[in-house]
mmCIF file of C-alpha atoms in Angstrom:
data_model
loop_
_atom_site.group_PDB
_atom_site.id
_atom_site.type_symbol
_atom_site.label_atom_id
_atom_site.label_comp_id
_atom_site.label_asym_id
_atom_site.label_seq_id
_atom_site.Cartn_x
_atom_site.Cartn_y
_atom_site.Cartn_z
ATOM 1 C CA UNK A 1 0.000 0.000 0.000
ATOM 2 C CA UNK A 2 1.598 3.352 -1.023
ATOM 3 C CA UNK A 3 1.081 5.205 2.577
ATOM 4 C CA UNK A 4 2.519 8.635 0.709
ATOM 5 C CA UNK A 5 -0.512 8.960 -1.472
ATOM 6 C CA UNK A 6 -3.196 7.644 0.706
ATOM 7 C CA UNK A 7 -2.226 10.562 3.182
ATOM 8 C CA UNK A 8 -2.334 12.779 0.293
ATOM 9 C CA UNK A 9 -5.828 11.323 -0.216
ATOM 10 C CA UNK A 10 -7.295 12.469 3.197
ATOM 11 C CA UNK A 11 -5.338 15.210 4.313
ATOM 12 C CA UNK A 12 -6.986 17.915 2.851
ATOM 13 C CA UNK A 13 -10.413 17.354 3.919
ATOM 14 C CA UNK A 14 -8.826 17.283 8.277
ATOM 15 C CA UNK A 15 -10.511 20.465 8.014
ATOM 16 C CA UNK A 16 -14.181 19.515 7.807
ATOM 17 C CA UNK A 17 -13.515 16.263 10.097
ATOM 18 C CA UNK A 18 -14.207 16.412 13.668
ATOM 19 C CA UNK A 19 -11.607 13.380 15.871
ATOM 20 C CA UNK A 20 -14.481 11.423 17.325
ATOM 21 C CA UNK A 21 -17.522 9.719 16.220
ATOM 22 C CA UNK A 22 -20.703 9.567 17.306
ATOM 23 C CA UNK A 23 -22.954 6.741 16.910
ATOM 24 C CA UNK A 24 -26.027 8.379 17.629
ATOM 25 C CA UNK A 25 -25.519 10.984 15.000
ATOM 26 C CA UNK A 26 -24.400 9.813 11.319
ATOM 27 C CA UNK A 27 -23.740 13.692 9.833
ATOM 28 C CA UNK A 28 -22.121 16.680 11.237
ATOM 29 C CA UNK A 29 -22.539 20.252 10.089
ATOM 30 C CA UNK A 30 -19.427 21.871 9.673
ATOM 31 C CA UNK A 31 -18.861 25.689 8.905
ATOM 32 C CA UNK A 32 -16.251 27.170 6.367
ATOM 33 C CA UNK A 33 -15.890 31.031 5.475
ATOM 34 C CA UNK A 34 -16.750 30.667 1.604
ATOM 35 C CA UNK A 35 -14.340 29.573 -0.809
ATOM 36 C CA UNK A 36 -14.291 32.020 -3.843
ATOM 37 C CA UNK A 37 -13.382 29.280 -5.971
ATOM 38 C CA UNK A 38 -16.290 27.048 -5.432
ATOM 39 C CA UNK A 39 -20.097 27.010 -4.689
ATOM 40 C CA UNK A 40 -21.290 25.325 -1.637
ATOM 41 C CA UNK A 41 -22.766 22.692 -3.336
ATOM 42 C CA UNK A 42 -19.488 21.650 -5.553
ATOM 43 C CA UNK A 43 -17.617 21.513 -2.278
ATOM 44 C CA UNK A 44 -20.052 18.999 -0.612
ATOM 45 C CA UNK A 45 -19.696 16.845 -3.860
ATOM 46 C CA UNK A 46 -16.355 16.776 -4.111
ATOM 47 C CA UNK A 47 -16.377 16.103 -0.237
ATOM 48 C CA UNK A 48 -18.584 13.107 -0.743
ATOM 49 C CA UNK A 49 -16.720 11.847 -3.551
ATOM 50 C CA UNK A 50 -13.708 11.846 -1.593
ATOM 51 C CA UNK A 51 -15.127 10.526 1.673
ATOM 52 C CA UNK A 52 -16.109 7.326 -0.947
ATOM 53 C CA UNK A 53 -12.877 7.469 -2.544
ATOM 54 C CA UNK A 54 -11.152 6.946 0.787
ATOM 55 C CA UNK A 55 -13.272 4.433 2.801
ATOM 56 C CA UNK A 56 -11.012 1.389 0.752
ATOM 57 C CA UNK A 57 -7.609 3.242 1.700
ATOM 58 C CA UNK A 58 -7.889 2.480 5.520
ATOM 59 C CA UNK A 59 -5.074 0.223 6.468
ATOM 60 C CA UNK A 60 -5.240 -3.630 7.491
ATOM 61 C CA UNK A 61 -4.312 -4.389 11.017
ATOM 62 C CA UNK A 62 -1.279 -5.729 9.145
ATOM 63 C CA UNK A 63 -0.796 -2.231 7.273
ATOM 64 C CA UNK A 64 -0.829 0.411 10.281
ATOM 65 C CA UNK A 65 2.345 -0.341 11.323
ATOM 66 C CA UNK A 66 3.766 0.942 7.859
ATOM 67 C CA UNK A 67 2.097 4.727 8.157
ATOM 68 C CA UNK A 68 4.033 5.995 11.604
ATOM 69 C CA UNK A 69 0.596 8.932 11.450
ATOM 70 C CA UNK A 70 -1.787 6.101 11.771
ATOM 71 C CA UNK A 71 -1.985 5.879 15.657
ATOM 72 C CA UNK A 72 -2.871 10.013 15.288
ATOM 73 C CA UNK A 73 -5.616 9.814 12.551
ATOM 74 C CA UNK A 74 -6.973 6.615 13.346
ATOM 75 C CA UNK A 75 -10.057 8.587 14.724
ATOM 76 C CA UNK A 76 -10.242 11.212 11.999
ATOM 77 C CA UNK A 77 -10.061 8.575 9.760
ATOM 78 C CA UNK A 78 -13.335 6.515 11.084
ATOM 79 C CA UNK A 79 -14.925 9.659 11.414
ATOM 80 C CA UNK A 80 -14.495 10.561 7.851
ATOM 81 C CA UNK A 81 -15.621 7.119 6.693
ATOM 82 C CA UNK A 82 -18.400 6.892 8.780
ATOM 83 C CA UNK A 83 -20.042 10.348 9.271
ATOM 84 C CA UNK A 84 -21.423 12.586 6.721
ATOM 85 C CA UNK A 85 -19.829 16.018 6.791
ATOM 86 C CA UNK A 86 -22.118 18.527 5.550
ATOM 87 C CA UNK A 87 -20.676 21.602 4.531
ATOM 88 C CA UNK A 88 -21.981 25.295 5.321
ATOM 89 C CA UNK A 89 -20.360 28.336 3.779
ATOM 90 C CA UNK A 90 -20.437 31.509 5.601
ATOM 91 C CA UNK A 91 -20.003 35.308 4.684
ATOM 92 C CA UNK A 92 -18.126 36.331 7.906
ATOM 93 C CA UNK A 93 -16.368 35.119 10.949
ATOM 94 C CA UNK A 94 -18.858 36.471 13.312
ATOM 95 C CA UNK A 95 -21.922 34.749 11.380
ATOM 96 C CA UNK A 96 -20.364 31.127 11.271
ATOM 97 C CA UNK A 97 -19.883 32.080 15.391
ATOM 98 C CA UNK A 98 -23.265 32.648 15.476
ATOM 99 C CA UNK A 99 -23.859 29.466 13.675
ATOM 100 C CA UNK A 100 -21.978 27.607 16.164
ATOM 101 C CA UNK A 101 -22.901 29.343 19.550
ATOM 102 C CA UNK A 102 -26.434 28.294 18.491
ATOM 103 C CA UNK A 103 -25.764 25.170 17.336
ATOM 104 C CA UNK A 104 -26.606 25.059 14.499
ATOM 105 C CA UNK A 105 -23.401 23.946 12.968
ATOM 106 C CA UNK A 106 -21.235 21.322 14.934
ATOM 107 C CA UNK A 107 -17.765 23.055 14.437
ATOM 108 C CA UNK A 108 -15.801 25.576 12.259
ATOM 109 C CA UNK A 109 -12.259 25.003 10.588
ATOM 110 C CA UNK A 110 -10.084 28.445 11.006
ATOM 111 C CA UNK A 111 -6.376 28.875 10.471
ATOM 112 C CA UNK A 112 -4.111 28.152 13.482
ATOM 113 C CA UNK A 113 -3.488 31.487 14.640
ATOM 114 C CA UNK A 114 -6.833 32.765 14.022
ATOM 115 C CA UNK A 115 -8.679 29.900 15.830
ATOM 116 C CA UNK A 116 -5.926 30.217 18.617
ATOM 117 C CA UNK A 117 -6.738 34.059 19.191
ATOM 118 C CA UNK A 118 -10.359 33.270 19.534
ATOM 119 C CA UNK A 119 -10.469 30.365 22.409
ATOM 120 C CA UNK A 120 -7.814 33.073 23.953
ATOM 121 C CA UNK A 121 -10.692 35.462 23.977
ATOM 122 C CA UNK A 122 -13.595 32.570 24.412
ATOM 123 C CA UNK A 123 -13.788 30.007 27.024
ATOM 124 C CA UNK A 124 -16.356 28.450 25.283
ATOM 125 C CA UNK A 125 -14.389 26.992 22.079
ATOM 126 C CA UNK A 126 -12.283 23.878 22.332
ATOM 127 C CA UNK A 127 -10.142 22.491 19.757
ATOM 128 C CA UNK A 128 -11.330 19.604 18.552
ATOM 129 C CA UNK A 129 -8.830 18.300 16.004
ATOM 130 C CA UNK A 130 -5.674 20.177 14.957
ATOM 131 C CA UNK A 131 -4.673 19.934 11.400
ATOM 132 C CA UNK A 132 -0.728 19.574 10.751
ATOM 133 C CA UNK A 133 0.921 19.340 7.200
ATOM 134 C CA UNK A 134 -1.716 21.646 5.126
ATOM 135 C CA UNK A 135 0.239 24.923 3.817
ATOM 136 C CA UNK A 136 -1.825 27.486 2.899
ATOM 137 C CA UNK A 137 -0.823 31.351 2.117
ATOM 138 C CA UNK A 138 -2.317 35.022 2.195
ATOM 139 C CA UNK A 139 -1.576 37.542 -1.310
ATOM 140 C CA UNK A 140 -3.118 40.199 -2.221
ATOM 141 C CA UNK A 141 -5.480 39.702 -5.295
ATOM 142 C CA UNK A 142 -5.351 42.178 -7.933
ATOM 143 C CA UNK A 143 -7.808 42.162 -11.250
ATOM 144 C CA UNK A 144 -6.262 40.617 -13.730
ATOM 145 C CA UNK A 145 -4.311 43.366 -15.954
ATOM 146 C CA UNK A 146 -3.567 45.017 -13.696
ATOM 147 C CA UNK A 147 -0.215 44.031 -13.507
ATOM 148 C CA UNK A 148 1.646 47.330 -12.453
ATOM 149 C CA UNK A 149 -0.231 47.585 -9.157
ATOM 150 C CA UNK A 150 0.671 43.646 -8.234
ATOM 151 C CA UNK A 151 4.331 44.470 -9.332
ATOM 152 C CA UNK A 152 4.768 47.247 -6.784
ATOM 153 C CA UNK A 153 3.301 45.346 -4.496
ATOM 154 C CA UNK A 154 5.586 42.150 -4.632
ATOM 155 C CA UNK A 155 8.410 44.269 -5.046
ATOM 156 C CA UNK A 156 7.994 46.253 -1.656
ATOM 157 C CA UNK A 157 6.699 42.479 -0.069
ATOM 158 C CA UNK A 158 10.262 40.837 -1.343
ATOM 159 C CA UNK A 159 11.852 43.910 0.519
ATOM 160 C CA UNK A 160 9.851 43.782 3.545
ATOM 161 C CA UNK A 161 11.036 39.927 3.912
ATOM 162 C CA UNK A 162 14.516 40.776 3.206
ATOM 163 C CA UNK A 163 15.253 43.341 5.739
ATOM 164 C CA UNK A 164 13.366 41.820 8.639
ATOM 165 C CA UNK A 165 10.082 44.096 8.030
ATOM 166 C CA UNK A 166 7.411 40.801 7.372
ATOM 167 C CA UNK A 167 9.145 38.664 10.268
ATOM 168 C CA UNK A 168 8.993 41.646 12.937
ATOM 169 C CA UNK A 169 5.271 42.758 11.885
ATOM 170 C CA UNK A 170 4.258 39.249 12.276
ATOM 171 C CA UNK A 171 5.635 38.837 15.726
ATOM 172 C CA UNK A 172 4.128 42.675 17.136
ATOM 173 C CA UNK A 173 0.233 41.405 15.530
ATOM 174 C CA UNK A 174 0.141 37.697 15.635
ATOM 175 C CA UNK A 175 2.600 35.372 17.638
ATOM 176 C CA UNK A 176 3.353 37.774 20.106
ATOM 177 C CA UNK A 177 0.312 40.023 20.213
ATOM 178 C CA UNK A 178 0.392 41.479 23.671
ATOM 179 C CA UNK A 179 -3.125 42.142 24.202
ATOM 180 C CA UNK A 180 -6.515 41.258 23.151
ATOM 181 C CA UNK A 181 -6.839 43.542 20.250
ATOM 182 C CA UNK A 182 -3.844 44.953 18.035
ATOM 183 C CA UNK A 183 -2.466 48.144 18.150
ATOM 184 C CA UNK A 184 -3.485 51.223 15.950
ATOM 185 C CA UNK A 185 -2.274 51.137 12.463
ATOM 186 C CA UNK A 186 -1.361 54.320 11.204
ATOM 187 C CA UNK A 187 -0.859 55.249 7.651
ATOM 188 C CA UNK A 188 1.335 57.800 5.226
ATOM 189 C CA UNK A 189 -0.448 60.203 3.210
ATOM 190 C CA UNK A 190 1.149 61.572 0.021
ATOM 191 C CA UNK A 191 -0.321 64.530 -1.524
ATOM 192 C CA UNK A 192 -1.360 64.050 -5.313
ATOM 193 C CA UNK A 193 -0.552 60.577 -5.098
ATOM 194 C CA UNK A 194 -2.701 57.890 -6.469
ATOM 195 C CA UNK A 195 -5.165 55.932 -3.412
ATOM 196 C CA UNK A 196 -5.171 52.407 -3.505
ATOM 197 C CA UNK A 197 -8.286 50.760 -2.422
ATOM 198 C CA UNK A 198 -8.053 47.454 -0.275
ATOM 199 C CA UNK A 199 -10.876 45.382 1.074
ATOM 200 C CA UNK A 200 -10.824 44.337 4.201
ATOM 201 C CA UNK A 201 -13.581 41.429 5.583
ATOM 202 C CA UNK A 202 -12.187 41.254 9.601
ATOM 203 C CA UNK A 203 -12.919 37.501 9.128
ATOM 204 C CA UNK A 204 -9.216 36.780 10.316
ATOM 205 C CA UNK A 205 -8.423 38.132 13.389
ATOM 206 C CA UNK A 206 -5.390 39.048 14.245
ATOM 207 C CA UNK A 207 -4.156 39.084 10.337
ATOM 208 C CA UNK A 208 -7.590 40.393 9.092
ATOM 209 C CA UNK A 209 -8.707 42.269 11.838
ATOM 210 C CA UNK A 210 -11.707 44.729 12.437
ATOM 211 C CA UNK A 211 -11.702 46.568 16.509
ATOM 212 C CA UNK A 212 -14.804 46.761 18.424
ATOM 213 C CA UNK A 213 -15.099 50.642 17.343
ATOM 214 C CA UNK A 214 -14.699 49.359 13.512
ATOM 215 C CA UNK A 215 -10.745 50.630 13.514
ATOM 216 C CA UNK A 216 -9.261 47.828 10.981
ATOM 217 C CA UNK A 217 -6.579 46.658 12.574
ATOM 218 C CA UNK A 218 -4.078 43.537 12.982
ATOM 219 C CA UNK A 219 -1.077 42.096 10.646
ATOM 220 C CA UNK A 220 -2.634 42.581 7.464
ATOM 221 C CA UNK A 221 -3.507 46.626 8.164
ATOM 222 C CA UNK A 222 0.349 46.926 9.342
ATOM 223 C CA UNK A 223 1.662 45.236 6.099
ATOM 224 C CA UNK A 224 -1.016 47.389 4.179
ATOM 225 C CA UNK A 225 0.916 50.767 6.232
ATOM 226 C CA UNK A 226 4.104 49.572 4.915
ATOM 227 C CA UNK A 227 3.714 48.903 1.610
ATOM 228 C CA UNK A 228 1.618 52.367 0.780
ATOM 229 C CA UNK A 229 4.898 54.045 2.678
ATOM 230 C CA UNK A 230 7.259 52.211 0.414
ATOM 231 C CA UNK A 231 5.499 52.525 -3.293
ATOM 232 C CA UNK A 232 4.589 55.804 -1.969
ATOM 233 C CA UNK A 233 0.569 55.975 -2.667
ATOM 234 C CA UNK A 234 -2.333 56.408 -0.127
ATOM 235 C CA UNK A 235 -3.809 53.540 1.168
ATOM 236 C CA UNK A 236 -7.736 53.501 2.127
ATOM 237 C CA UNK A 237 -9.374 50.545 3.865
ATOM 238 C CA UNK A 238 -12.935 49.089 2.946
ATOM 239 C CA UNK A 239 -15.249 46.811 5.031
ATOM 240 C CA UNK A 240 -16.688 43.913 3.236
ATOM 241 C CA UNK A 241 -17.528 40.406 3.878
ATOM 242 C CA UNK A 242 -15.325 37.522 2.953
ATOM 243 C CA UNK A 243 -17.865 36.439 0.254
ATOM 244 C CA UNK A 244 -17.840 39.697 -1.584
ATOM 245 C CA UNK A 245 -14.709 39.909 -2.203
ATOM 246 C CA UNK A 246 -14.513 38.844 -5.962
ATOM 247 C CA UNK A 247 -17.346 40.966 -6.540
ATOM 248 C CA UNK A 248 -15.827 43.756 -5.195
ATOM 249 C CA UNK A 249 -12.950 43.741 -7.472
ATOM 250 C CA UNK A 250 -14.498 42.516 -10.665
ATOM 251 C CA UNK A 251 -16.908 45.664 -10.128
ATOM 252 C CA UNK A 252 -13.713 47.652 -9.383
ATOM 253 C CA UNK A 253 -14.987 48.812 -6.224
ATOM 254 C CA UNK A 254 -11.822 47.979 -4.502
ATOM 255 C CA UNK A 255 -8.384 47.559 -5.847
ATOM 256 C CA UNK A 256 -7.199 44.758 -3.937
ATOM 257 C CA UNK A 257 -8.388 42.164 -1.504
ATOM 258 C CA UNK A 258 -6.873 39.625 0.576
ATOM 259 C CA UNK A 259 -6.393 36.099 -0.961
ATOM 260 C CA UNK A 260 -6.390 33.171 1.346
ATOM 261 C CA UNK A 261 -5.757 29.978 -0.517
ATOM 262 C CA UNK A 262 -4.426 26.346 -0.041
ATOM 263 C CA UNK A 263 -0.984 25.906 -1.581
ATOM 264 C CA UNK A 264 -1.817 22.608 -3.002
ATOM 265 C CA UNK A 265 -4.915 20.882 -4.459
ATOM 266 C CA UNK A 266 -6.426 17.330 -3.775
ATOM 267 C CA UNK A 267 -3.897 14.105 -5.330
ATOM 268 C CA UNK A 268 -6.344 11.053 -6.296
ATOM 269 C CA UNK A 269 -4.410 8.341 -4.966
ATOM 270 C CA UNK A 270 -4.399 5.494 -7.658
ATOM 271 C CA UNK A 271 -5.693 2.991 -4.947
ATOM 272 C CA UNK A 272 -8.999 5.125 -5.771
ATOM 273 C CA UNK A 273 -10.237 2.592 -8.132
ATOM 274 C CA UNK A 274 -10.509 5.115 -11.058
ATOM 275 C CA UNK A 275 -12.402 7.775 -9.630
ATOM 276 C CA UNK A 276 -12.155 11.264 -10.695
ATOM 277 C CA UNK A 277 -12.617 13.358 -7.474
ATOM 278 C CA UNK A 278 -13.064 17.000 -8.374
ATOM 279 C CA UNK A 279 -10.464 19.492 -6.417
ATOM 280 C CA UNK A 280 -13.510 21.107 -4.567
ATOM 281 C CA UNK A 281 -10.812 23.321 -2.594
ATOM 282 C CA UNK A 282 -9.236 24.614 -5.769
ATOM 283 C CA UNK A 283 -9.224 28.567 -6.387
ATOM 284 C CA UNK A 284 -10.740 29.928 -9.117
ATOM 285 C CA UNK A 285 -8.579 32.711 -10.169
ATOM 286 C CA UNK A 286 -10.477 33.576 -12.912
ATOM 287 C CA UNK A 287 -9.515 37.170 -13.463
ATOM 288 C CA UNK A 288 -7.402 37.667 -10.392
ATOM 289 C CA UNK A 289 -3.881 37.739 -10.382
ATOM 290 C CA UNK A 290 -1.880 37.084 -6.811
ATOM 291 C CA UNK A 291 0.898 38.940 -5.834
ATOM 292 C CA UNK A 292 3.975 36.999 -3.427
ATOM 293 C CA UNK A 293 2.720 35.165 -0.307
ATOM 294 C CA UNK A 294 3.083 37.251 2.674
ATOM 295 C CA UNK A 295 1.992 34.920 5.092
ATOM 296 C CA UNK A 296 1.702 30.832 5.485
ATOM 297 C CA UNK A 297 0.460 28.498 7.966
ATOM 298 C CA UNK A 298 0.675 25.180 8.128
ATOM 299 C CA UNK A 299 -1.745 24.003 10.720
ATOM 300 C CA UNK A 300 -5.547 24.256 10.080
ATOM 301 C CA UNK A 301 -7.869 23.923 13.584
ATOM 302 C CA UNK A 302 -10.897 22.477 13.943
ATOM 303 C CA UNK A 303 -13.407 24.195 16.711
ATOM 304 C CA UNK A 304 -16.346 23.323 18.845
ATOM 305 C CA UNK A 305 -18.191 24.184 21.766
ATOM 306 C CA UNK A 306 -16.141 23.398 25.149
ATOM 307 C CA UNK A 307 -18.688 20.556 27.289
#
């Protein structure tokens, strides 16, 4: 059994699997901030598809010793098999709370740093699986053509990474963030100089953050500061929600959004017997171009409600 592509198989869907399973309950709803690459609908299917796709792959007795993860997933796996994920997509951060604190929805899958900052700030969230070994990235999303704007941009990022700038703006917002809300942002202003308009959703906190009094705040807002100082042009923020974004800048009401994506797409292990699973996780970057990564994770987490 080739253990390398049977993890390859699974790993990606760790974020919509919860690491027990019930018996009395054969489904779980499980929250997602909508993928702009996907409709709701396409991501259950290719969810189901895969779930089917993977039930054959779980090792023999004989086999676990040969994948050293086995002992770790062993429960994620049997959950995956045996309970139904359904998938709901949400707008915003503070809806797919809602969601949860209600119960509606079962649990919600956030980025490490972003679901650590929460149960910081909420006693009432408990990690119910962490997700190791999926790399995922934020750019900035520009429409496509407009190439000038995303070169400026990845030329003052590449400089910002070189001298330091990226590594100590990551430790003042996100791994060392002293208190429960980032500091102020402040931005340049250049007279006559072209303003650059970036959306912001506050769907990230502390990289895409949005205060209490609506100040946007957090890593993301300090990079933003940087960059206008260095390309020289006036940076304004605007509040949308995560969905909107792609409308936003296909209507050219913004300039640039934030683009959180998963570095790598869904392998069909061979073992599959022939089936084509669709890469329901893929972006669709149809008429957005990226600029350079700015920030990566590689651990996804998976929250519920504490007992």
């Amino acid at each position: 059994m080739n253990v390398k592509k049977v993890f390859c198989a699974v790993i990606f869907v760790f974020v919509l699997a919860n690491a027990s399973f019930s018996a009395e309950k054969k489904f779980v709803d499980a929250g997602v901030l909508t993928y702009l690459g996907t409709t709701e609908e396409e991501f259950q299917k290719g969810l189901d598809d895969l779930r089917k796709a993977v039930a054959p792959l779980i090792p023999t007795d004989d086999e676990k010793g040969e994948w050293s993860e086995y002992d770790r997933l062993e429960g994620f796996l049997d959950s995956l098999v045996k309970t139904r994920r359904v998938i709901h997509f949400y707008d915003s951060l503070l809806s797919m709370q809602m969601a949860l604190r209600s119960h509606k929805i079962d649990e919600i899958t956030l980025p490490e740093p972003v679901g650590m900052y929460l149960i910081s700030n909420n006693p009432k969230y408990d990690i119910l699986f962490s997700l190791n070994m999926m790399p995922s990235t934020i750019s900035f999303g520009f429409k496509r053509g407009n190439t000038a704007l995303q070169k400026e941009f990845n030329t003052a990022i590449v400089s910002m990474k070189k001298d330091g700038t990226l590594a100590r703006l990551q430790k003042d917002f996100v791994t060392e963030l002293p208190t429960s809300e980032p500091a102020a942002v402040k931005f340049a202003t250049f007279n006559k100089a072209q303003t650059i308009r970036v959306a912001v959703t506050g769907d990230l906190p502390p990289i895409d953050f949005i205060a209490a009094d609506g100040r946007p705040t957090g890593y993301n807002t300090a990079i933003l500061s940087e960059i206008g100082r260095r390309i020289k042009k006036n940076i304004r923020l605007v509040s949308i929600e995560a969905g909107a974004r792609s409308a936003a800048l296909a209507g050219e009401r913004v300039d640039v959004v934030f683009w959180y994506r998963n570095t790598e797409g869904i392998k069909t292990p061979k073992q599959a017997k022939g089936k084509n699973i669709k890469n329901f996780m893929k972006d669709n970057l149809d008429g957005v171009i990226l600029s350079e990564p700015y920030y990566e994770w590689d651990t996804d987490l998976i929250i519920g409600l504490s007992n």
